[in-house]
Amino acid sequence: AQSVTQLDSQVPVFEEAPVELRCNYSSSVSVYLFWYVQYPNQGLQLLLKYLSGSTLVKGINGFEAEFNKSQTSFHLRKPSVHISDTAEYFCAVSDSGTYKYIFGTGTRLKVLA
Amino acid sequence: DGGITQSPKYLFRKEGQNVTLSCEQNLNHDAMYWYRQDPGQGLRLIYYSQIVNDFQKGDIAEGYSVSREKKESFPLTVTSAQKNPTAFYLCASSLQGGGGTETQYFGPGTRLLVL
């Protein structure tokens, strides 16, 4: 069965510093990958997704992620974070032909002034 | 504005009581989902519906029930059989369901607390 691992439960970073949030998934022939953001007491919002094609995916709010098939990873990056990026970030994966999306346990990003 | 609404924002349940969480969408999406979110556990799928009058159990369906009588609405009932219902409940929808490529759109959530 498909699975997703977000090893970092919390990541503190200073404002204007770069950040990388890690996501690894279990191997699959055909897989689709997503990053969602959740602000406190709100629902999730899509940041970006990888379906096929270029392995570097750009999303909203200056975030990007790189699909690495050999390392089964889909890490999220931002070159310079803002206080407003403080939120919880979820990586999700789905298989071709399925309705089911598997979510990671989330990484809480805390941007410090 | 198109979107998903969930009500109430907070819900309190007494011992042995059934409670129903509302989820409505005006995105004209066929597929709707219910997730449970607990701290440190991410989102777990409770039920899924791809079409009116049809739904499937997710990973943690025990103690929950749903209905899909209208395309726009997918209410979730937390029954007395659910012994640990305290959690944040999220409703989502996607265009058709299936295929694995669709973006899911989420509602703002309902926080259920036990008295």
PDB file of C-alpha atoms in Angstrom:
ATOM      1  CA  ALA A   1       0.000   0.000   0.000  1.00  0.00           C
ATOM      2  CA  GLN A   2       1.097   3.523  -0.721  1.00  0.00           C
ATOM      3  CA  SER A   3       2.520   5.560   2.153  1.00  0.00           C
ATOM      4  CA  VAL A   4       3.935   9.025   2.772  1.00  0.00           C
ATOM      5  CA  THR A   5       6.569  10.046   5.302  1.00  0.00           C
ATOM      6  CA  GLN A   6       7.178  13.544   6.559  1.00  0.00           C
ATOM      7  CA  LEU A   7      10.050  13.088   8.939  1.00  0.00           C
ATOM      8  CA  ASP A   8      10.065  16.607  10.365  1.00  0.00           C
ATOM      9  CA  SER A   9       7.099  17.327  12.600  1.00  0.00           C
ATOM     10  CA  GLN A  10       8.259  20.900  13.263  1.00  0.00           C
ATOM     11  CA  VAL A  11      10.639  23.207  11.406  1.00  0.00           C
ATOM     12  CA  PRO A  12      11.577  26.581  12.899  1.00  0.00           C
ATOM     13  CA  VAL A  13      13.237  29.052  10.537  1.00  0.00           C
ATOM     14  CA  PHE A  14      14.042  32.747  10.633  1.00  0.00           C
ATOM     15  CA  GLU A  15      12.244  35.181   8.362  1.00  0.00           C
ATOM     16  CA  GLU A  16      13.871  35.619   4.920  1.00  0.00           C
ATOM     17  CA  ALA A  17      15.828  32.364   5.328  1.00  0.00           C
ATOM     18  CA  PRO A  18      15.336  29.438   2.922  1.00  0.00           C
ATOM     19  CA  VAL A  19      13.391  26.359   3.971  1.00  0.00           C
ATOM     20  CA  GLU A  20      12.988  22.776   2.798  1.00  0.00           C
ATOM     21  CA  LEU A  21      10.208  20.505   4.019  1.00  0.00           C
ATOM     22  CA  ARG A  22      10.860  16.848   3.311  1.00  0.00           C
ATOM     23  CA  CYS A  23       8.448  14.282   1.901  1.00  0.00           C
ATOM     24  CA  ASN A  24       9.167  10.682   0.909  1.00  0.00           C
ATOM     25  CA  TYR A  25       6.702   8.223  -0.536  1.00  0.00           C
ATOM     26  CA  SER A  26       6.747   4.480  -1.083  1.00  0.00           C
ATOM     27  CA  SER A  27       7.615   3.392  -4.555  1.00  0.00           C
ATOM     28  CA  SER A  28       4.950   3.015  -7.194  1.00  0.00           C
ATOM     29  CA  VAL A  29       4.858   2.673 -10.950  1.00  0.00           C
ATOM     30  CA  SER A  30       2.649   5.696 -11.430  1.00  0.00           C
ATOM     31  CA  VAL A  31       2.209   8.198  -8.639  1.00  0.00           C
ATOM     32  CA  TYR A  32       0.864  11.701  -8.267  1.00  0.00           C
ATOM     33  CA  LEU A  33       2.124  14.037  -5.552  1.00  0.00           C
ATOM     34  CA  PHE A  34       0.622  17.040  -3.831  1.00  0.00           C
ATOM     35  CA  TRP A  35       1.554  19.645  -1.221  1.00  0.00           C
ATOM     36  CA  TYR A  36      -1.208  21.320   0.774  1.00  0.00           C
ATOM     37  CA  VAL A  37      -1.003  24.108   3.369  1.00  0.00           C
ATOM     38  CA  GLN A  38      -3.250  24.468   6.408  1.00  0.00           C
ATOM     39  CA  TYR A  39      -3.474  27.701   8.384  1.00  0.00           C
ATOM     40  CA  PRO A  40      -4.693  27.416  12.011  1.00  0.00           C
ATOM     41  CA  ASN A  41      -8.273  26.180  12.335  1.00  0.00           C
ATOM     42  CA  GLN A  42      -8.815  26.176   8.592  1.00  0.00           C
ATOM     43  CA  GLY A  43      -9.111  23.649   5.801  1.00  0.00           C
ATOM     44  CA  LEU A  44      -6.307  22.661   3.454  1.00  0.00           C
ATOM     45  CA  GLN A  45      -5.340  24.599   0.348  1.00  0.00           C
ATOM     46  CA  LEU A  46      -3.359  23.221  -2.591  1.00  0.00           C
ATOM     47  CA  LEU A  47       0.164  24.657  -2.956  1.00  0.00           C
ATOM     48  CA  LEU A  48       1.288  22.599  -5.945  1.00  0.00           C
ATOM     49  CA  LYS A  49       1.073  19.165  -7.522  1.00  0.00           C
ATOM     50  CA  TYR A  50       3.134  16.874  -9.705  1.00  0.00           C
ATOM     51  CA  LEU A  51       1.297  14.768 -12.256  1.00  0.00           C
ATOM     52  CA  SER A  52       3.885  14.295 -15.013  1.00  0.00           C
ATOM     53  CA  GLY A  53       6.456  16.170 -17.077  1.00  0.00           C
ATOM     54  CA  SER A  54       8.993  18.567 -15.579  1.00  0.00           C
ATOM     55  CA  THR A  55      10.227  17.356 -12.221  1.00  0.00           C
ATOM     56  CA  LEU A  56      10.416  20.908 -10.850  1.00  0.00           C
ATOM     57  CA  VAL A  57       6.971  22.142  -9.976  1.00  0.00           C
ATOM     58  CA  LYS A  58       6.198  25.736  -9.076  1.00  0.00           C
ATOM     59  CA  GLY A  59       3.250  26.591  -6.877  1.00  0.00           C
ATOM     60  CA  ILE A  60       1.598  29.494  -5.166  1.00  0.00           C
ATOM     61  CA  ASN A  61       3.205  31.855  -2.649  1.00  0.00           C
ATOM     62  CA  GLY A  62       6.716  31.286  -4.079  1.00  0.00           C
ATOM     63  CA  PHE A  63       6.895  27.594  -3.171  1.00  0.00           C
ATOM     64  CA  GLU A  64       8.351  24.925  -5.436  1.00  0.00           C
ATOM     65  CA  ALA A  65       8.960  21.184  -5.184  1.00  0.00           C
ATOM     66  CA  GLU A  66      11.121  18.707  -7.000  1.00  0.00           C
ATOM     67  CA  PHE A  67      10.028  15.196  -7.885  1.00  0.00           C
ATOM     68  CA  ASN A  68      12.883  12.727  -7.518  1.00  0.00           C
ATOM     69  CA  LYS A  69      11.870   9.274  -8.667  1.00  0.00           C
ATOM     70  CA  SER A  70      15.125   7.526  -7.724  1.00  0.00           C
ATOM     71  CA  GLN A  71      14.933   8.820  -4.166  1.00  0.00           C
ATOM     72  CA  THR A  72      11.112   8.623  -4.010  1.00  0.00           C
ATOM     73  CA  SER A  73      11.019  12.169  -2.687  1.00  0.00           C
ATOM     74  CA  PHE A  74       9.015  15.320  -3.283  1.00  0.00           C
ATOM     75  CA  HIS A  75      10.577  17.982  -1.068  1.00  0.00           C
ATOM     76  CA  LEU A  76       9.022  21.435  -0.791  1.00  0.00           C
ATOM     77  CA  ARG A  77      11.240  24.528  -0.887  1.00  0.00           C
ATOM     78  CA  LYS A  78      11.018  28.269  -0.607  1.00  0.00           C
ATOM     79  CA  PRO A  79      14.078  30.520  -1.008  1.00  0.00           C
ATOM     80  CA  SER A  80      12.911  33.187   1.449  1.00  0.00           C
ATOM     81  CA  VAL A  81      10.109  32.681   3.962  1.00  0.00           C
ATOM     82  CA  HIS A  82       7.782  35.239   5.478  1.00  0.00           C
ATOM     83  CA  ILE A  83       5.996  35.312   8.816  1.00  0.00           C
ATOM     84  CA  SER A  84       2.776  34.626   6.926  1.00  0.00           C
ATOM     85  CA  ASP A  85       4.140  31.226   5.815  1.00  0.00           C
ATOM     86  CA  THR A  86       3.714  29.947   9.370  1.00  0.00           C
ATOM     87  CA  ALA A  87       1.323  27.023   8.923  1.00  0.00           C
ATOM     88  CA  GLU A  88       1.172  23.241   8.713  1.00  0.00           C
ATOM     89  CA  TYR A  89       2.181  21.626   5.441  1.00  0.00           C
ATOM     90  CA  PHE A  90       0.944  18.249   4.246  1.00  0.00           C
ATOM     91  CA  CYS A  91       2.378  16.065   1.535  1.00  0.00           C
ATOM     92  CA  ALA A  92      -0.080  13.699  -0.177  1.00  0.00           C
ATOM     93  CA  VAL A  93       0.214  10.943  -2.748  1.00  0.00           C
ATOM     94  CA  SER A  94      -2.246   9.093  -4.923  1.00  0.00           C
ATOM     95  CA  ASP A  95      -1.985   6.234  -7.390  1.00  0.00           C
ATOM     96  CA  SER A  96      -3.244   6.189 -10.932  1.00  0.00           C
ATOM     97  CA  GLY A  97      -6.853   5.073 -11.147  1.00  0.00           C
ATOM     98  CA  THR A  98      -7.657   5.474  -7.467  1.00  0.00           C
ATOM     99  CA  TYR A  99      -9.864   7.828  -5.504  1.00  0.00           C
ATOM    100  CA  LYS A 100      -7.678   7.531  -2.440  1.00  0.00           C
ATOM    101  CA  TYR A 101      -5.200  10.193  -1.365  1.00  0.00           C
ATOM    102  CA  ILE A 102      -2.706   9.284   1.354  1.00  0.00           C
ATOM    103  CA  PHE A 103      -1.631  12.209   3.509  1.00  0.00           C
ATOM    104  CA  GLY A 104       1.544  12.541   5.535  1.00  0.00           C
ATOM    105  CA  THR A 105       1.447  13.484   9.201  1.00  0.00           C
ATOM    106  CA  GLY A 106       2.289  17.107   8.437  1.00  0.00           C
ATOM    107  CA  THR A 107       5.165  19.498   9.120  1.00  0.00           C
ATOM    108  CA  ARG A 108       4.548  22.556  11.229  1.00  0.00           C
ATOM    109  CA  LEU A 109       6.556  25.479   9.825  1.00  0.00           C
ATOM    110  CA  LYS A 110       7.216  28.237  12.331  1.00  0.00           C
ATOM    111  CA  VAL A 111       8.749  31.405  10.873  1.00  0.00           C
ATOM    112  CA  LEU A 112      10.545  33.493  13.471  1.00  0.00           C
ATOM    113  CA  ALA A 113      11.063  37.263  13.318  1.00  0.00           C
TER     114      ALA A 113
ATOM    115  CA  ASP B   1     -18.151  32.528  -4.727  1.00  0.00           C
ATOM    116  CA  GLY B   2     -17.775  28.802  -5.219  1.00  0.00           C
ATOM    117  CA  GLY B   3     -16.590  26.714  -2.347  1.00  0.00           C
ATOM    118  CA  ILE B   4     -17.303  24.273   0.426  1.00  0.00           C
ATOM    119  CA  THR B   5     -19.078  25.173   3.625  1.00  0.00           C
ATOM    120  CA  GLN B   6     -19.105  23.155   6.820  1.00  0.00           C
ATOM    121  CA  SER B   7     -21.278  23.707   9.833  1.00  0.00           C
ATOM    122  CA  PRO B   8     -21.161  24.093  12.689  1.00  0.00           C
ATOM    123  CA  LYS B   9     -17.638  25.340  13.342  1.00  0.00           C
ATOM    124  CA  TYR B  10     -17.697  23.770  16.814  1.00  0.00           C
ATOM    125  CA  LEU B  11     -19.906  20.886  17.949  1.00  0.00           C
ATOM    126  CA  PHE B  12     -20.302  19.357  21.370  1.00  0.00           C
ATOM    127  CA  ARG B  13     -21.419  15.777  21.833  1.00  0.00           C
ATOM    128  CA  LYS B  14     -22.790  14.194  24.966  1.00  0.00           C
ATOM    129  CA  GLU B  15     -22.263  10.569  25.885  1.00  0.00           C
ATOM    130  CA  GLY B  16     -24.416   8.253  23.768  1.00  0.00           C
ATOM    131  CA  GLN B  17     -25.544  10.988  21.416  1.00  0.00           C
ATOM    132  CA  ASN B  18     -25.446  10.957  17.617  1.00  0.00           C
ATOM    133  CA  VAL B  19     -24.400  14.212  15.979  1.00  0.00           C
ATOM    134  CA  THR B  20     -24.424  15.280  12.342  1.00  0.00           C
ATOM    135  CA  LEU B  21     -21.852  17.459  10.616  1.00  0.00           C
ATOM    136  CA  SER B  22     -22.967  19.359   7.547  1.00  0.00           C
ATOM    137  CA  CYS B  23     -20.984  19.708   4.314  1.00  0.00           C
ATOM    138  CA  GLU B  24     -22.250  21.614   1.274  1.00  0.00           C
ATOM    139  CA  GLN B  25     -20.450  22.470  -1.963  1.00  0.00           C
ATOM    140  CA  ASN B  26     -21.426  24.653  -4.929  1.00  0.00           C
ATOM    141  CA  LEU B  27     -18.483  23.687  -7.128  1.00  0.00           C
ATOM    142  CA  ASN B  28     -20.567  21.204  -9.124  1.00  0.00           C
ATOM    143  CA  HIS B  29     -18.136  18.464  -8.101  1.00  0.00           C
ATOM    144  CA  ASP B  30     -19.165  14.834  -8.280  1.00  0.00           C
ATOM    145  CA  ALA B  31     -16.790  13.472  -5.630  1.00  0.00           C
ATOM    146  CA  MET B  32     -16.904  14.287  -1.933  1.00  0.00           C
ATOM    147  CA  TYR B  33     -14.826  13.082   0.996  1.00  0.00           C
ATOM    148  CA  TRP B  34     -14.775  13.148   4.787  1.00  0.00           C
ATOM    149  CA  TYR B  35     -11.501  13.169   6.684  1.00  0.00           C
ATOM    150  CA  ARG B  36     -10.655  13.077  10.363  1.00  0.00           C
ATOM    151  CA  GLN B  37      -7.630  15.043  11.547  1.00  0.00           C
ATOM    152  CA  ASP B  38      -5.918  14.285  14.851  1.00  0.00           C
ATOM    153  CA  PRO B  39      -2.721  15.993  16.060  1.00  0.00           C
ATOM    154  CA  GLY B  40       0.370  14.273  14.674  1.00  0.00           C
ATOM    155  CA  GLN B  41      -1.648  11.821  12.567  1.00  0.00           C
ATOM    156  CA  GLY B  42      -2.420  13.767   9.441  1.00  0.00           C
ATOM    157  CA  LEU B  43      -5.709  13.201   7.633  1.00  0.00           C
ATOM    158  CA  ARG B  44      -7.475   9.854   7.615  1.00  0.00           C
ATOM    159  CA  LEU B  45     -10.284   9.045   5.191  1.00  0.00           C
ATOM    160  CA  ILE B  46     -13.647   8.215   6.766  1.00  0.00           C
ATOM    161  CA  TYR B  47     -15.971   7.987   3.748  1.00  0.00           C
ATOM    162  CA  TYR B  48     -15.899   8.791   0.082  1.00  0.00           C
ATOM    163  CA  SER B  49     -18.672   9.373  -2.467  1.00  0.00           C
ATOM    164  CA  GLN B  50     -18.165   9.577  -6.207  1.00  0.00           C
ATOM    165  CA  ILE B  51     -21.808   9.960  -7.170  1.00  0.00           C
ATOM    166  CA  VAL B  52     -25.219  10.637  -5.675  1.00  0.00           C
ATOM    167  CA  ASN B  53     -26.669   7.714  -3.697  1.00  0.00           C
ATOM    168  CA  ASP B  54     -23.330   5.892  -3.622  1.00  0.00           C
ATOM    169  CA  PHE B  55     -20.493   5.984  -1.098  1.00  0.00           C
ATOM    170  CA  GLN B  56     -17.632   3.810   0.091  1.00  0.00           C
ATOM    171  CA  LYS B  57     -15.965   3.299   3.439  1.00  0.00           C
ATOM    172  CA  GLY B  58     -12.517   4.721   3.972  1.00  0.00           C
ATOM    173  CA  ASP B  59      -9.877   3.609   6.444  1.00  0.00           C
ATOM    174  CA  ILE B  60     -11.713   4.546   9.649  1.00  0.00           C
ATOM    175  CA  ALA B  61     -15.453   4.269   8.892  1.00  0.00           C
ATOM    176  CA  GLU B  62     -16.438   2.457  12.102  1.00  0.00           C
ATOM    177  CA  GLY B  63     -18.749   4.591  14.217  1.00  0.00           C
ATOM    178  CA  TYR B  64     -19.610   6.943  11.356  1.00  0.00           C
ATOM    179  CA  SER B  65     -22.337   7.055   8.720  1.00  0.00           C
ATOM    180  CA  VAL B  66     -22.994   9.228   5.680  1.00  0.00           C
ATOM    181  CA  SER B  67     -25.627   9.911   3.042  1.00  0.00           C
ATOM    182  CA  ARG B  68     -25.466  11.421  -0.442  1.00  0.00           C
ATOM    183  CA  GLU B  69     -28.994  12.297  -1.485  1.00  0.00           C
ATOM    184  CA  LYS B  70     -27.978  15.445  -3.342  1.00  0.00           C
ATOM    185  CA  LYS B  71     -24.873  16.253  -5.361  1.00  0.00           C
ATOM    186  CA  GLU B  72     -24.197  19.338  -3.240  1.00  0.00           C
ATOM    187  CA  SER B  73     -24.507  17.739   0.175  1.00  0.00           C
ATOM    188  CA  PHE B  74     -22.589  15.028   2.043  1.00  0.00           C
ATOM    189  CA  PRO B  75     -23.485  15.014   5.753  1.00  0.00           C
ATOM    190  CA  LEU B  76     -21.518  12.927   8.243  1.00  0.00           C
ATOM    191  CA  THR B  77     -23.124  11.425  11.348  1.00  0.00           C
ATOM    192  CA  VAL B  78     -20.902  10.546  14.281  1.00  0.00           C
ATOM    193  CA  THR B  79     -22.739   7.797  16.098  1.00  0.00           C
ATOM    194  CA  SER B  80     -22.552   6.729  19.730  1.00  0.00           C
ATOM    195  CA  ALA B  81     -20.512   3.746  18.540  1.00  0.00           C
ATOM    196  CA  GLN B  82     -17.574   6.093  17.891  1.00  0.00           C
ATOM    197  CA  LYS B  83     -15.883   5.998  21.276  1.00  0.00           C
ATOM    198  CA  ASN B  84     -13.249   8.636  20.618  1.00  0.00           C
ATOM    199  CA  PRO B  85     -14.889  11.272  18.412  1.00  0.00           C
ATOM    200  CA  THR B  86     -12.905  14.320  19.546  1.00  0.00           C
ATOM    201  CA  ALA B  87     -11.144  15.564  16.402  1.00  0.00           C
ATOM    202  CA  PHE B  88     -11.170  18.108  13.605  1.00  0.00           C
ATOM    203  CA  TYR B  89     -13.357  16.941  10.710  1.00  0.00           C
ATOM    204  CA  LEU B  90     -12.688  18.082   7.172  1.00  0.00           C
ATOM    205  CA  CYS B  91     -14.928  17.739   4.165  1.00  0.00           C
ATOM    206  CA  ALA B  92     -13.461  17.907   0.665  1.00  0.00           C
ATOM    207  CA  SER B  93     -14.606  17.626  -2.919  1.00  0.00           C
ATOM    208  CA  SER B  94     -13.037  17.022  -6.297  1.00  0.00           C
ATOM    209  CA  LEU B  95     -14.319  17.189  -9.848  1.00  0.00           C
ATOM    210  CA  GLN B  96     -14.996  13.522 -10.542  1.00  0.00           C
ATOM    211  CA  GLY B  97     -13.044  11.327  -8.165  1.00  0.00           C
ATOM    212  CA  GLY B  98     -10.904   8.480  -9.413  1.00  0.00           C
ATOM    213  CA  GLY B  99      -7.788   8.833 -11.546  1.00  0.00           C
ATOM    214  CA  GLY B 100      -5.706  10.163  -8.680  1.00  0.00           C
ATOM    215  CA  THR B 101      -4.840  13.449 -10.418  1.00  0.00           C
ATOM    216  CA  GLU B 102      -7.529  15.748  -9.106  1.00  0.00           C
ATOM    217  CA  THR B 103      -7.074  18.588  -6.678  1.00  0.00           C
ATOM    218  CA  GLN B 104      -9.180  18.253  -3.573  1.00  0.00           C
ATOM    219  CA  TYR B 105     -10.909  21.386  -2.292  1.00  0.00           C
ATOM    220  CA  PHE B 106     -11.420  21.535   1.459  1.00  0.00           C
ATOM    221  CA  GLY B 107     -13.977  23.133   3.692  1.00  0.00           C
ATOM    222  CA  PRO B 108     -13.000  25.097   6.833  1.00  0.00           C
ATOM    223  CA  GLY B 109     -13.633  22.132   9.139  1.00  0.00           C
ATOM    224  CA  THR B 110     -15.737  21.282  12.182  1.00  0.00           C
ATOM    225  CA  ARG B 111     -14.151  20.711  15.581  1.00  0.00           C
ATOM    226  CA  LEU B 112     -16.034  18.069  17.551  1.00  0.00           C
ATOM    227  CA  LEU B 113     -15.628  17.973  21.307  1.00  0.00           C
ATOM    228  CA  VAL B 114     -17.062  15.542  23.830  1.00  0.00           C
ATOM    229  CA  LEU B 115     -18.767  16.869  26.969  1.00  0.00           C
TER     230      LEU B 115
END
